[in-house]
Amino acid sequence: MDDITPVLNLEDRQVRAAAYLRVSTEDQDPDLQRRAIAAWAETCGADVEWFEEKVSAAAKVRPRYEQMLVGLRGGLYAAVVCWRFDRAARSATELLALAAECDRHEAKFISLTEGVDTTTVSGELLLTIHGAFARAERRILSERVKAGMASAKARGKHLGRKQTVVRVEEARKLLAAGSSFRKVARALKVGRATLTRALEA
């Protein structure tokens, strides 16, 4: 992939906006995102530094995203712009965290597709509403999980990790016959720590 993004330079005080683009696979092209952000930059006269990467939403590490945050925390950007919420954030919680990070460093958060622009009152309102829905969704999910666990417990269902059954008498016979602790654990298909606890009990 041709990297259109320059190396982040913390000495470059001309950079005013950070544009984050993401696609999930190598065969996808972020051109639609790039053109939309370029049009926005031309309209408002912003100088843009591009942060582009091809990683899935499930990826734990996003190097270019982290690099963008370094610049944001260093005071380089007046705004962070993305094409759509799910390009920059993988969950509502992460989206709100990014918006809060922008606010903490006096930068605006802009998502073109959703029309969120925290430079405007309506943009801040939309983000607040989105956050309220996200919190409500988490609360509903939490309540459902608790209700499910209570129901399972009432039916006598065991919750948590399945307990490993250790054939203690067999283990003692093998040990008495001269087998090593390691061999006994392997023969019974249990961990050495599990076998130790079972024998001590």
mmCIF file of N, CA and C in Angstrom, residues 101-149:
data_model
loop_
_atom_site.group_PDB
_atom_site.id
_atom_site.type_symbol
_atom_site.label_atom_id
_atom_site.label_comp_id
_atom_site.label_asym_id
_atom_site.label_seq_id
_atom_site.Cartn_x
_atom_site.Cartn_y
_atom_site.Cartn_z
ATOM 1 N N GLU A 101 -11.461 13.096 24.593
ATOM 2 C CA GLU A 101 -10.034 13.387 24.418
ATOM 3 C C GLU A 101 -9.847 14.670 23.613
ATOM 4 N N CYS A 102 -10.662 14.819 22.564
ATOM 5 C CA CYS A 102 -10.607 16.041 21.756
ATOM 6 C C CYS A 102 -10.951 17.257 22.602
ATOM 7 N N ASP A 103 -12.011 17.136 23.384
ATOM 8 C CA ASP A 103 -12.447 18.258 24.230
ATOM 9 C C ASP A 103 -11.383 18.618 25.255
ATOM 10 N N ARG A 104 -10.734 17.594 25.800
ATOM 11 C CA ARG A 104 -9.703 17.812 26.819
ATOM 12 C C ARG A 104 -8.526 18.592 26.256
ATOM 13 N N HIS A 105 -8.267 18.426 24.956
ATOM 14 C CA HIS A 105 -7.129 19.108 24.342
ATOM 15 C C HIS A 105 -7.572 20.242 23.397
ATOM 16 N N GLU A 106 -8.792 20.734 23.659
ATOM 17 C CA GLU A 106 -9.334 21.894 22.948
ATOM 18 C C GLU A 106 -9.366 21.698 21.433
ATOM 19 N N ALA A 107 -9.727 20.500 21.025
ATOM 20 C CA ALA A 107 -9.895 20.198 19.606
ATOM 21 C C ALA A 107 -11.344 19.779 19.374
ATOM 22 N N LYS A 108 -11.820 19.984 18.163
ATOM 23 C CA LYS A 108 -13.182 19.608 17.818
ATOM 24 C C LYS A 108 -13.203 18.221 17.189
ATOM 25 N N PHE A 109 -14.290 17.494 17.422
ATOM 26 C CA PHE A 109 -14.477 16.186 16.807
ATOM 27 C C PHE A 109 -15.534 16.309 15.713
ATOM 28 N N ILE A 110 -15.212 15.805 14.514
ATOM 29 C CA ILE A 110 -16.111 15.940 13.372
ATOM 30 C C ILE A 110 -16.274 14.590 12.684
ATOM 31 N N SER A 111 -17.523 14.171 12.487
ATOM 32 C CA SER A 111 -17.836 12.970 11.721
ATOM 33 C C SER A 111 -18.763 13.396 10.590
ATOM 34 N N LEU A 112 -18.280 13.259 9.357
ATOM 35 C CA LEU A 112 -18.993 13.836 8.219
ATOM 36 C C LEU A 112 -20.329 13.154 7.925
ATOM 37 N N THR A 113 -20.381 11.836 7.944
ATOM 38 C CA THR A 113 -21.607 11.118 7.577
ATOM 39 C C THR A 113 -22.738 11.390 8.558
ATOM 40 N N GLU A 114 -22.435 11.368 9.842
ATOM 41 C CA GLU A 114 -23.468 11.601 10.850
ATOM 42 C C GLU A 114 -23.777 13.085 11.051
ATOM 43 N N GLY A 115 -22.962 13.945 10.450
ATOM 44 C CA GLY A 115 -23.198 15.378 10.602
ATOM 45 C C GLY A 115 -22.847 15.901 11.980
ATOM 46 N N VAL A 116 -21.958 15.201 12.663
ATOM 47 C CA VAL A 116 -21.534 15.649 13.992
ATOM 48 C C VAL A 116 -20.325 16.561 13.860
ATOM 49 N N ASP A 117 -20.471 17.758 14.351
ATOM 50 C CA ASP A 117 -19.391 18.736 14.330
ATOM 51 C C ASP A 117 -19.497 19.513 15.628
ATOM 52 N N THR A 118 -18.594 19.232 16.574
ATOM 53 C CA THR A 118 -18.697 19.854 17.883
ATOM 54 C C THR A 118 -18.297 21.321 17.880
ATOM 55 N N THR A 119 -18.045 21.856 16.672
ATOM 56 C CA THR A 119 -17.880 23.313 16.572
ATOM 57 C C THR A 119 -19.247 23.987 16.569
ATOM 58 N N THR A 120 -20.311 23.179 16.422
ATOM 59 C CA THR A 120 -21.674 23.723 16.397
ATOM 60 C C THR A 120 -22.479 23.177 17.570
ATOM 61 N N VAL A 121 -23.508 23.916 17.956
ATOM 62 C CA VAL A 121 -24.376 23.493 19.050
ATOM 63 C C VAL A 121 -25.106 22.208 18.680
ATOM 64 N N SER A 122 -25.595 22.119 17.435
ATOM 65 C CA SER A 122 -26.327 20.927 16.996
ATOM 66 C C SER A 122 -25.418 19.700 16.973
ATOM 67 N N GLY A 123 -24.160 19.898 16.616
ATOM 68 C CA GLY A 123 -23.206 18.794 16.607
ATOM 69 C C GLY A 123 -22.963 18.253 18.005
ATOM 70 N N GLU A 124 -22.794 19.160 18.970
ATOM 71 C CA GLU A 124 -22.615 18.739 20.355
ATOM 72 C C GLU A 124 -23.853 18.012 20.861
ATOM 73 N N LEU A 125 -25.041 18.497 20.437
ATOM 74 C CA LEU A 125 -26.292 17.866 20.843
ATOM 75 C C LEU A 125 -26.393 16.443 20.297
ATOM 76 N N LEU A 126 -26.044 16.256 19.019
ATOM 77 C CA LEU A 126 -26.095 14.929 18.412
ATOM 78 C C LEU A 126 -25.167 13.946 19.122
ATOM 79 N N LEU A 127 -23.978 14.419 19.451
ATOM 80 C CA LEU A 127 -23.024 13.549 20.135
ATOM 81 C C LEU A 127 -23.514 13.202 21.536
ATOM 82 N N THR A 128 -24.130 14.168 22.211
ATOM 83 C CA THR A 128 -24.684 13.931 23.546
ATOM 84 C C THR A 128 -25.806 12.911 23.499
ATOM 85 N N ILE A 129 -26.677 13.044 22.479
ATOM 86 C CA ILE A 129 -27.781 12.094 22.312
ATOM 87 C C ILE A 129 -27.238 10.699 22.034
ATOM 88 N N HIS A 130 -26.221 10.632 21.166
ATOM 89 C CA HIS A 130 -25.604 9.334 20.855
ATOM 90 C C HIS A 130 -25.022 8.702 22.112
ATOM 91 N N GLY A 131 -24.400 9.524 22.935
ATOM 92 C CA GLY A 131 -23.830 9.027 24.182
ATOM 93 C C GLY A 131 -24.892 8.525 25.141
ATOM 94 N N ALA A 132 -26.026 9.237 25.199
ATOM 95 C CA ALA A 132 -27.128 8.823 26.073
ATOM 96 C C ALA A 132 -27.674 7.470 25.636
ATOM 97 N N PHE A 133 -27.834 7.291 24.317
ATOM 98 C CA PHE A 133 -28.305 6.002 23.802
ATOM 99 C C PHE A 133 -27.305 4.897 24.114
ATOM 100 N N ALA A 134 -26.021 5.212 24.002
ATOM 101 C CA ALA A 134 -24.983 4.215 24.278
ATOM 102 C C ALA A 134 -25.024 3.782 25.741
ATOM 103 N N ARG A 135 -25.176 4.747 26.649
ATOM 104 C CA ARG A 135 -25.259 4.415 28.078
ATOM 105 C C ARG A 135 -26.499 3.579 28.379
ATOM 106 N N ALA A 136 -27.629 3.949 27.733
ATOM 107 C CA ALA A 136 -28.864 3.192 27.934
ATOM 108 C C ALA A 136 -28.712 1.763 27.420
ATOM 109 N N GLU A 137 -28.033 1.621 26.278
ATOM 110 C CA GLU A 137 -27.808 0.303 25.701
ATOM 111 C C GLU A 137 -26.967 -0.563 26.633
ATOM 112 N N ARG A 138 -25.918 0.025 27.221
ATOM 113 C CA ARG A 138 -25.065 -0.725 28.148
ATOM 114 C C ARG A 138 -25.847 -1.143 29.390
ATOM 115 N N ARG A 139 -26.709 -0.235 29.879
ATOM 116 C CA ARG A 139 -27.497 -0.547 31.077
ATOM 117 C C ARG A 139 -28.488 -1.673 30.805
ATOM 118 N N ILE A 140 -29.156 -1.617 29.647
ATOM 119 C CA ILE A 140 -30.109 -2.664 29.282
ATOM 120 C C ILE A 140 -29.400 -4.005 29.146
ATOM 121 N N LEU A 141 -28.221 -3.997 28.503
ATOM 122 C CA LEU A 141 -27.455 -5.229 28.333
ATOM 123 C C LEU A 141 -27.043 -5.803 29.682
ATOM 124 N N SER A 142 -26.600 -4.915 30.576
ATOM 125 C CA SER A 142 -26.181 -5.350 31.905
ATOM 126 C C SER A 142 -27.348 -5.969 32.668
ATOM 127 N N GLU A 143 -28.518 -5.338 32.559
ATOM 128 C CA GLU A 143 -29.703 -5.861 33.254
ATOM 129 C C GLU A 143 -30.112 -7.216 32.690
ATOM 130 N N ARG A 144 -29.981 -7.384 31.368
ATOM 131 C CA ARG A 144 -30.324 -8.665 30.750
ATOM 132 C C ARG A 144 -29.390 -9.768 31.212
ATOM 133 N N VAL A 145 -28.105 -9.434 31.320
ATOM 134 C CA VAL A 145 -27.118 -10.415 31.780
ATOM 135 C C VAL A 145 -27.418 -10.832 33.213
ATOM 136 N N LYS A 146 -27.713 -9.849 34.069
ATOM 137 C CA LYS A 146 -28.021 -10.150 35.473
ATOM 138 C C LYS A 146 -29.282 -10.999 35.591
ATOM 139 N N ALA A 147 -30.308 -10.652 34.783
ATOM 140 C CA ALA A 147 -31.556 -11.409 34.818
ATOM 141 C C ALA A 147 -31.328 -12.840 34.350
ATOM 142 N N GLY A 148 -30.507 -13.013 33.322
ATOM 143 C CA GLY A 148 -30.195 -14.344 32.810
ATOM 144 C C GLY A 148 -29.459 -15.183 33.833
ATOM 145 N N MET A 149 -28.508 -14.559 34.540
ATOM 146 C CA MET A 149 -27.743 -15.287 35.560
ATOM 147 C C MET A 149 -28.635 -15.690 36.725
#
